[in-house]
């Protein structure tokens, strides 16, 4: 091929180049080791000596032109590629509706909210097994085999000594055996009871709180619960203790909050009382402390167990606990905002 021929096919081919790969191929086709221009240079030896310098400088001139074309074409292709990507990969941040966005389950929302409040107060979050031994669920908590308190919780037994935990209180002895005071822990998790109606589910969620230290009093328990209640239901929420009984706390209390629906005036949600019962609590029974090797003369503690579904039902005005587990999108979508 003559210089002119090479030049004109090159012009056509480089103009048709569509991307960086093609350009690279073209470059080796013309300027590579066995490229067209290189073979042209090699043919210089067949020319008469006086023509060689002119021919050589023409070839070099062409090489320079080609190199310039390659670099300008390269820039052109790069800019076009960038332009294409900016166009095609554009994200419209102004889009307001996205039909497939997920949302947290209301139980998860409430559980996270309570745990976050506890973390802010310096509590450590721990989790334990749902399949539990009779020892941790009952005996370590001062509930021996023949204790009538076992009737308060209809237990799913797996064997005589293994069961589905009926309360997150099962974590109390587990933790106190391993960790020594001062301790401030919170244990969220599932618990199981053979019970089912509009306000009871065979599986539900509790959050256990446990504090053991020197000089812990019922006032500390009340202050902690008031802080949680104020953040869950608003600063005007009042906390009331009523005497109760749990084998593992002494004294024991049922904790009521002023009804978030009527503000304490009385309505159908609070059965006209102005108060809603939300959890059980008390001072850790010295028997439980001693059982775990903690000196009850030196240390005291409080514990409480919150029913997560119960709080969520009050907070969102949900009339039936079963709505939480049916996974009806019309229900769940309301919490996605
Ligand atoms: N475990 C008790 C229940 O499930 C609640 C509770 C927890 C009571 C901690 C006192 C202390 O009913």
Short mmCIF file of C-alpha atoms and ligand atoms in Angstrom, two decimals:
data_model
loop_
_atom_site.label_atom_id
_atom_site.label_comp_id
_atom_site.label_asym_id
_atom_site.label_seq_id
_atom_site.Cartn_x
_atom_site.Cartn_y
_atom_site.Cartn_z
CA UNK A 1 0.00 0.00 0.00
CA UNK A 2 1.14 3.54 -0.71
CA UNK A 3 1.25 6.28 1.88
CA UNK A 4 -1.82 7.84 0.29
CA UNK A 5 -3.78 4.59 0.42
CA UNK A 6 -2.90 3.99 4.03
CA UNK A 7 -3.86 7.53 4.91
CA UNK A 8 -7.26 7.34 3.28
CA UNK A 9 -8.23 3.91 4.74
CA UNK A 10 -7.01 5.13 8.14
CA UNK A 11 -9.23 8.21 7.92
CA UNK A 12 -12.27 6.05 7.16
CA UNK A 13 -11.50 3.51 9.86
CA UNK A 14 -10.79 5.92 12.68
CA UNK A 15 -13.95 7.83 11.95
CA UNK A 16 -15.93 4.59 12.32
CA UNK A 17 -14.32 3.73 15.66
CA UNK A 18 -17.02 3.42 18.34
CA UNK A 19 -15.13 2.74 21.57
CA UNK A 20 -11.77 2.58 23.31
CA UNK A 21 -11.26 -1.11 22.47
CA UNK A 22 -11.76 -0.58 18.77
CA UNK A 23 -9.43 2.39 18.93
CA UNK A 24 -6.74 0.31 20.60
CA UNK A 25 -7.08 -2.39 17.92
CA UNK A 26 -6.79 0.20 15.22
CA UNK A 27 -3.72 1.64 16.85
CA UNK A 28 -1.86 -1.65 16.73
CA UNK A 29 -3.11 -2.27 13.20
CA UNK A 30 -1.39 0.94 12.02
CA UNK A 31 1.31 1.76 14.52
CA UNK A 32 2.05 -1.62 16.12
CA UNK A 33 5.11 -3.79 15.55
CA UNK A 34 3.63 -5.45 12.47
CA UNK A 35 1.38 -2.50 11.72
CA UNK A 36 0.84 -0.93 8.30
CA UNK A 37 3.09 2.04 8.94
CA UNK A 38 5.88 -0.06 10.36
CA UNK A 39 5.90 -2.34 7.29
CA UNK A 40 5.91 0.78 5.12
CA UNK A 41 9.04 1.99 6.93
CA UNK A 42 10.66 -1.39 6.48
CA UNK A 43 10.13 -1.16 2.71
CA UNK A 44 12.41 1.90 2.67
CA UNK A 45 15.38 -0.31 1.91
CA UNK A 46 13.88 -1.20 -1.50
CA UNK A 47 13.98 2.43 -2.58
CA UNK A 48 16.78 4.19 -4.38
CA UNK A 49 19.01 5.96 -1.82
CA UNK A 50 18.08 9.50 -2.90
CA UNK A 51 14.33 8.90 -2.38
CA UNK A 52 14.75 7.42 1.06
CA UNK A 53 14.96 10.68 3.14
CA UNK A 54 11.82 12.17 1.56
CA UNK A 55 9.93 8.89 1.90
CA UNK A 56 11.12 8.51 5.50
CA UNK A 57 10.05 11.98 6.48
CA UNK A 58 6.64 11.48 4.78
CA UNK A 59 6.10 8.28 6.77
CA UNK A 60 7.15 10.01 9.99
CA UNK A 61 4.85 12.89 9.20
CA UNK A 62 1.99 10.45 8.73
CA UNK A 63 2.89 8.69 12.00
CA UNK A 64 2.68 12.02 13.84
CA UNK A 65 -0.67 12.82 12.26
CA UNK A 66 -1.97 9.40 13.22
CA UNK A 67 -0.78 9.71 16.79
CA UNK A 68 -2.52 13.08 17.07
CA UNK A 69 -5.69 11.58 15.61
CA UNK A 70 -5.54 8.66 18.05
CA UNK A 71 -5.20 10.93 21.04
CA UNK A 72 -7.92 13.33 19.96
CA UNK A 73 -10.24 10.44 19.03
CA UNK A 74 -9.48 8.85 22.41
CA UNK A 75 -10.54 12.02 24.20
CA UNK A 76 -13.65 12.26 22.05
CA UNK A 77 -14.69 8.67 22.87
CA UNK A 78 -13.99 9.16 26.59
CA UNK A 79 -16.17 12.26 26.69
CA UNK A 80 -18.96 10.51 24.78
CA UNK A 81 -18.80 7.51 27.12
CA UNK A 82 -18.96 9.77 30.17
CA UNK A 83 -21.90 11.62 28.63
CA UNK A 84 -23.70 8.31 27.97
CA UNK A 85 -23.16 7.05 31.53
CA UNK A 86 -24.30 10.31 33.09
CA UNK A 87 -27.44 10.07 30.99
CA UNK A 88 -28.19 6.38 31.51
CA UNK A 89 -27.11 5.96 35.12
CA UNK A 90 -28.83 9.04 36.32
CA UNK A 91 -30.64 8.74 39.66
CA UNK A 92 -33.68 10.91 40.04
CA UNK A 93 -33.35 12.04 43.66
CA UNK A 94 -36.54 14.02 43.38
CA UNK A 95 -38.68 10.87 42.99
CA UNK A 96 -41.07 10.88 45.92
CA UNK A 97 -42.85 7.55 45.66
CA UNK A 98 -41.05 4.24 45.51
CA UNK A 99 -43.48 1.33 45.56
CA UNK A 100 -41.21 -1.41 46.93
CA UNK A 101 -39.72 0.22 49.98
CA UNK A 102 -39.72 -2.02 53.07
CA UNK A 103 -40.43 -1.00 56.64
CA UNK A 104 -39.66 -2.25 60.12
CA UNK A 105 -42.33 -4.31 61.87
CA UNK A 106 -44.12 -2.39 64.66
CA UNK A 107 -42.78 -4.91 67.21
CA UNK A 108 -39.24 -4.23 65.99
CA UNK A 109 -39.85 -0.48 66.10
CA UNK A 110 -41.00 -0.58 69.72
CA UNK A 111 -38.28 -3.03 70.75
CA UNK A 112 -35.60 -0.83 69.15
CA UNK A 113 -37.02 2.27 70.76
CA UNK A 114 -37.03 0.76 74.26
CA UNK A 115 -33.56 -0.76 73.85
CA UNK A 116 -32.19 2.57 72.56
CA UNK A 117 -33.54 4.31 75.67
CA UNK A 118 -31.91 1.67 77.88
CA UNK A 119 -28.61 1.94 76.00
CA UNK A 120 -28.71 5.71 76.54
CA UNK A 121 -28.95 4.99 80.29
CA UNK A 122 -25.87 2.77 80.13
CA UNK A 123 -27.54 -0.65 79.88
CA UNK A 124 -25.85 -3.47 77.98
CA UNK A 125 -28.02 -5.46 75.54
CA UNK A 126 -27.78 -9.26 75.83
CA UNK A 127 -29.74 -12.12 74.31
CA UNK A 128 -30.28 -15.67 75.52
CA UNK A 129 -31.78 -18.99 74.41
CA UNK A 130 -35.49 -19.43 73.74
CA UNK A 131 -35.17 -23.15 74.47
CA UNK A 132 -34.35 -22.99 78.15
CA UNK A 133 -33.83 -25.28 81.12
CA UNK A 134 -36.36 -25.54 83.92
CA UNK A 135 -33.58 -24.31 86.20
CA UNK A 136 -33.12 -20.86 84.63
CA UNK A 137 -36.77 -20.31 83.75
CA UNK A 138 -38.10 -21.34 87.18
CA UNK A 139 -35.89 -22.81 89.88
CA UNK A 140 -33.15 -20.17 89.91
CA UNK A 141 -35.94 -17.60 90.11
CA UNK A 142 -37.30 -19.06 93.34
CA UNK A 143 -40.00 -21.12 91.61
CA UNK A 144 -39.48 -24.77 92.66
CA UNK A 145 -41.28 -27.68 90.94
CA UNK A 146 -44.35 -27.64 93.15
CA UNK A 147 -44.69 -23.85 93.30
CA UNK A 148 -48.18 -22.57 92.44
CA UNK A 149 -46.63 -19.67 90.50
CA UNK A 150 -45.91 -22.14 87.69
CA UNK A 151 -49.64 -22.08 87.01
CA UNK A 152 -49.39 -18.35 86.20
CA UNK A 153 -47.54 -19.29 83.03
CA UNK A 154 -48.78 -22.13 80.87
CA UNK A 155 -45.51 -23.68 79.85
CA UNK A 156 -44.62 -25.55 76.68
CA UNK A 157 -42.40 -28.39 77.91
CA UNK A 158 -40.01 -30.19 75.58
CA UNK A 159 -38.85 -32.70 78.21
CA UNK A 160 -39.29 -32.65 82.00
CA UNK A 161 -36.37 -30.26 82.31
CA UNK A 162 -36.31 -28.42 79.00
CA UNK A 163 -38.94 -25.93 77.91
CA UNK A 164 -39.66 -22.89 75.76
CA UNK A 165 -38.89 -19.98 78.06
CA UNK A 166 -42.02 -18.35 79.42
CA UNK A 167 -40.23 -15.14 80.42
CA UNK A 168 -37.06 -13.23 79.62
CA UNK A 169 -36.50 -13.28 83.40
CA UNK A 170 -34.78 -16.59 82.60
CA UNK A 171 -31.82 -14.42 81.61
CA UNK A 172 -31.47 -13.00 85.12
CA UNK A 173 -29.66 -15.98 86.67
CA UNK A 174 -27.77 -16.70 83.44
CA UNK A 175 -26.29 -13.21 83.55
CA UNK A 176 -25.71 -13.02 87.31
CA UNK A 177 -23.84 -16.33 87.30
CA UNK A 178 -21.32 -14.93 84.82
CA UNK A 179 -21.19 -11.22 85.57
CA UNK A 180 -20.79 -9.66 88.96
CA UNK A 181 -22.22 -6.30 90.03
CA UNK A 182 -22.39 -3.50 89.17
CA UNK A 183 -24.51 -4.68 86.26
CA UNK A 184 -27.12 -3.01 84.10
CA UNK A 185 -28.47 -5.25 81.40
CA UNK A 186 -31.41 -5.42 79.04
CA UNK A 187 -32.55 -8.63 77.33
CA UNK A 188 -35.09 -8.44 74.51
CA UNK A 189 -36.46 -11.66 73.07
CA UNK A 190 -39.29 -14.08 72.34
CA UNK A 191 -41.14 -15.94 75.06
CA UNK A 192 -43.77 -18.69 74.82
CA UNK A 193 -46.96 -19.50 76.69
CA UNK A 194 -49.86 -21.78 75.90
CA UNK A 195 -52.42 -19.03 75.68
CA UNK A 196 -54.25 -17.47 72.74
CA UNK A 197 -56.89 -14.77 72.38
CA UNK A 198 -57.18 -11.11 71.32
CA UNK A 199 -54.63 -10.03 73.93
CA UNK A 200 -52.53 -13.21 74.34
CA UNK A 201 -50.35 -14.94 71.80
CA UNK A 202 -48.51 -18.28 72.25
CA UNK A 203 -45.33 -16.46 71.21
CA UNK A 204 -44.69 -12.86 72.10
CA UNK A 205 -41.84 -10.51 72.96
CA UNK A 206 -40.54 -9.24 76.25
CA UNK A 207 -37.75 -6.94 77.31
CA UNK A 208 -36.11 -7.72 80.62
CA UNK A 209 -34.27 -5.02 82.52
CA UNK A 210 -31.94 -5.88 85.40
CA UNK A 211 -29.80 -3.65 87.59
CA UNK A 212 -27.68 -4.94 90.48
CA UNK A 213 -25.40 -2.65 92.45
CA UNK A 214 -24.87 -1.21 95.92
CA UNK A 215 -27.79 0.88 97.26
CA UNK A 216 -30.25 0.21 94.41
CA UNK A 217 -33.76 1.10 95.57
CA UNK A 218 -37.37 1.04 94.40
CA UNK A 219 -36.93 4.76 93.59
CA UNK A 220 -34.28 3.85 90.99
CA UNK A 221 -36.75 1.42 89.44
CA UNK A 222 -39.45 4.09 89.33
CA UNK A 223 -37.12 6.71 87.89
CA UNK A 224 -35.97 4.32 85.17
CA UNK A 225 -39.54 3.41 84.24
CA UNK A 226 -40.63 7.06 84.27
CA UNK A 227 -37.84 7.89 81.83
CA UNK A 228 -38.91 5.08 79.48
CA UNK A 229 -42.64 5.94 79.79
CA UNK A 230 -42.02 9.63 79.07
CA UNK A 231 -40.10 8.82 75.90
CA UNK A 232 -42.56 6.18 74.70
CA UNK A 233 -45.83 7.97 75.45
CA UNK A 234 -44.95 11.63 76.08
CA UNK A 235 -43.60 13.69 79.01
CA UNK A 236 -46.99 14.00 80.72
CA UNK A 237 -47.15 10.21 81.32
CA UNK A 238 -47.34 9.21 85.00
CA UNK A 239 -46.14 5.90 86.46
CA UNK A 240 -48.05 4.10 89.24
CA UNK A 241 -46.92 1.09 91.27
CA UNK A 242 -49.45 -1.42 92.62
CA UNK A 243 -48.37 -4.21 95.00
CA UNK A 244 -48.12 -7.56 93.27
CA UNK A 245 -46.37 -10.88 93.56
CA UNK A 246 -43.53 -12.53 91.65
CA UNK A 247 -41.42 -15.18 93.37
CA UNK A 248 -38.19 -13.60 92.09
CA UNK A 249 -38.82 -10.02 93.24
CA UNK A 250 -39.56 -8.70 96.71
CA UNK A 251 -41.38 -6.40 96.88
CA UNK A 252 -43.10 -6.90 93.54
CA UNK A 253 -45.18 -4.37 91.65
CA UNK A 254 -47.50 -4.12 88.68
CA UNK A 255 -46.72 -0.94 86.82
CA UNK A 256 -49.49 1.21 85.36
CA UNK A 257 -49.11 4.24 83.11
CA UNK A 258 -51.65 7.00 82.64
CA UNK A 259 -53.73 6.07 79.61
CA UNK A 260 -52.14 7.58 76.52
CA UNK A 261 -55.52 7.64 74.78
CA UNK A 262 -57.49 9.79 77.26
CA UNK A 263 -54.63 11.25 79.28
CA UNK A 264 -56.02 9.71 82.49
CA UNK A 265 -59.65 10.89 82.24
CA UNK A 266 -61.04 7.45 81.50
CA UNK A 267 -61.96 5.86 78.17
CA UNK A 268 -62.75 2.48 76.67
CA UNK A 269 -59.06 1.61 76.19
CA UNK A 270 -58.33 1.94 79.94
CA UNK A 271 -61.77 0.62 80.93
CA UNK A 272 -62.62 4.05 82.39
CA UNK A 273 -59.83 3.81 84.99
CA UNK A 274 -57.40 6.30 83.43
CA UNK A 275 -54.55 3.79 83.91
CA UNK A 276 -53.11 1.02 81.78
CA UNK A 277 -51.13 -1.89 83.16
CA UNK A 278 -47.95 -2.36 81.16
CA UNK A 279 -45.42 -4.42 83.07
CA UNK A 280 -44.32 -6.37 86.09
CA UNK A 281 -41.33 -5.40 88.18
CA UNK A 282 -39.75 -5.40 91.62
CA UNK A 283 -36.62 -5.55 93.71
CA UNK A 284 -34.56 -8.64 92.95
CA UNK A 285 -35.32 -11.24 95.62
CA UNK A 286 -32.21 -11.79 97.82
CA UNK A 287 -32.77 -15.53 97.27
CA UNK A 288 -32.05 -15.05 93.54
CA UNK A 289 -28.91 -12.99 94.24
CA UNK A 290 -27.54 -15.58 96.67
CA UNK A 291 -28.41 -18.37 94.24
CA UNK A 292 -26.05 -16.72 91.75
CA UNK A 293 -23.27 -16.14 94.26
CA UNK A 294 -23.98 -12.43 94.87
CA UNK A 295 -23.86 -11.17 98.47
CA UNK A 296 -27.39 -9.91 99.17
CA UNK A 297 -26.13 -8.08 102.27
CA UNK A 298 -23.96 -5.92 100.08
CA UNK A 299 -25.93 -5.68 96.84
CA UNK A 300 -29.52 -5.05 95.84
CA UNK A 301 -31.18 -4.78 92.47
CA UNK A 302 -34.34 -4.18 90.52
CA UNK A 303 -35.82 -6.03 87.57
CA UNK A 304 -38.70 -5.45 85.22
CA UNK A 305 -40.25 -7.26 82.26
CA UNK A 306 -41.99 -5.26 79.54
CA UNK A 307 -44.41 -6.88 77.09
CA UNK A 308 -43.46 -5.41 73.72
CA UNK A 309 -46.76 -6.25 72.01
CA UNK A 310 -48.66 -4.68 74.88
CA UNK A 311 -46.72 -1.42 74.56
CA UNK A 312 -47.12 -1.42 70.76
CA UNK A 313 -50.88 -2.04 71.07
CA UNK A 314 -51.27 0.93 73.41
CA UNK A 315 -48.92 3.18 71.44
CA UNK A 316 -50.54 2.54 68.05
CA UNK A 317 -54.10 1.75 69.20
CA UNK A 318 -54.06 -1.85 67.96
CA UNK A 319 -57.08 -3.78 69.25
CA UNK A 320 -56.00 -7.38 68.58
CA UNK A 321 -52.54 -8.91 69.20
CA UNK A 322 -53.00 -11.34 66.30
CA UNK A 323 -52.69 -8.47 63.81
CA UNK A 324 -48.95 -8.43 64.53
CA UNK A 325 -48.40 -11.93 63.21
CA UNK A 326 -50.75 -12.13 60.21
CA UNK A 327 -48.38 -10.20 57.95
CA UNK A 328 -51.21 -8.37 56.24
CA UNK A 329 -49.50 -5.67 54.18
CA UNK A 330 -52.40 -3.27 54.71
CA UNK A 331 -51.58 -3.41 58.43
CA UNK A 332 -47.78 -3.41 58.13
CA UNK A 333 -47.61 -0.59 55.57
CA UNK A 334 -48.99 1.85 58.13
CA UNK A 335 -45.69 1.71 60.03
CA UNK A 336 -43.49 2.38 57.01
CA UNK A 337 -43.70 6.15 57.03
N1 LIG B 1 -41.23 -12.16 84.17
C1 LIG B 1 -42.43 -11.53 84.62
C2 LIG B 1 -43.56 -11.92 83.67
O1 LIG B 1 -43.30 -12.37 82.58
C3 LIG B 1 -42.28 -10.02 84.65
C4 LIG B 1 -41.26 -9.56 85.62
C5 LIG B 1 -39.95 -9.33 85.23
C6 LIG B 1 -41.61 -9.32 86.95
C7 LIG B 1 -39.02 -8.92 86.13
C8 LIG B 1 -40.69 -8.87 87.85
C9 LIG B 1 -39.40 -8.68 87.44
O2 LIG B 1 -44.71 -11.77 84.00
#
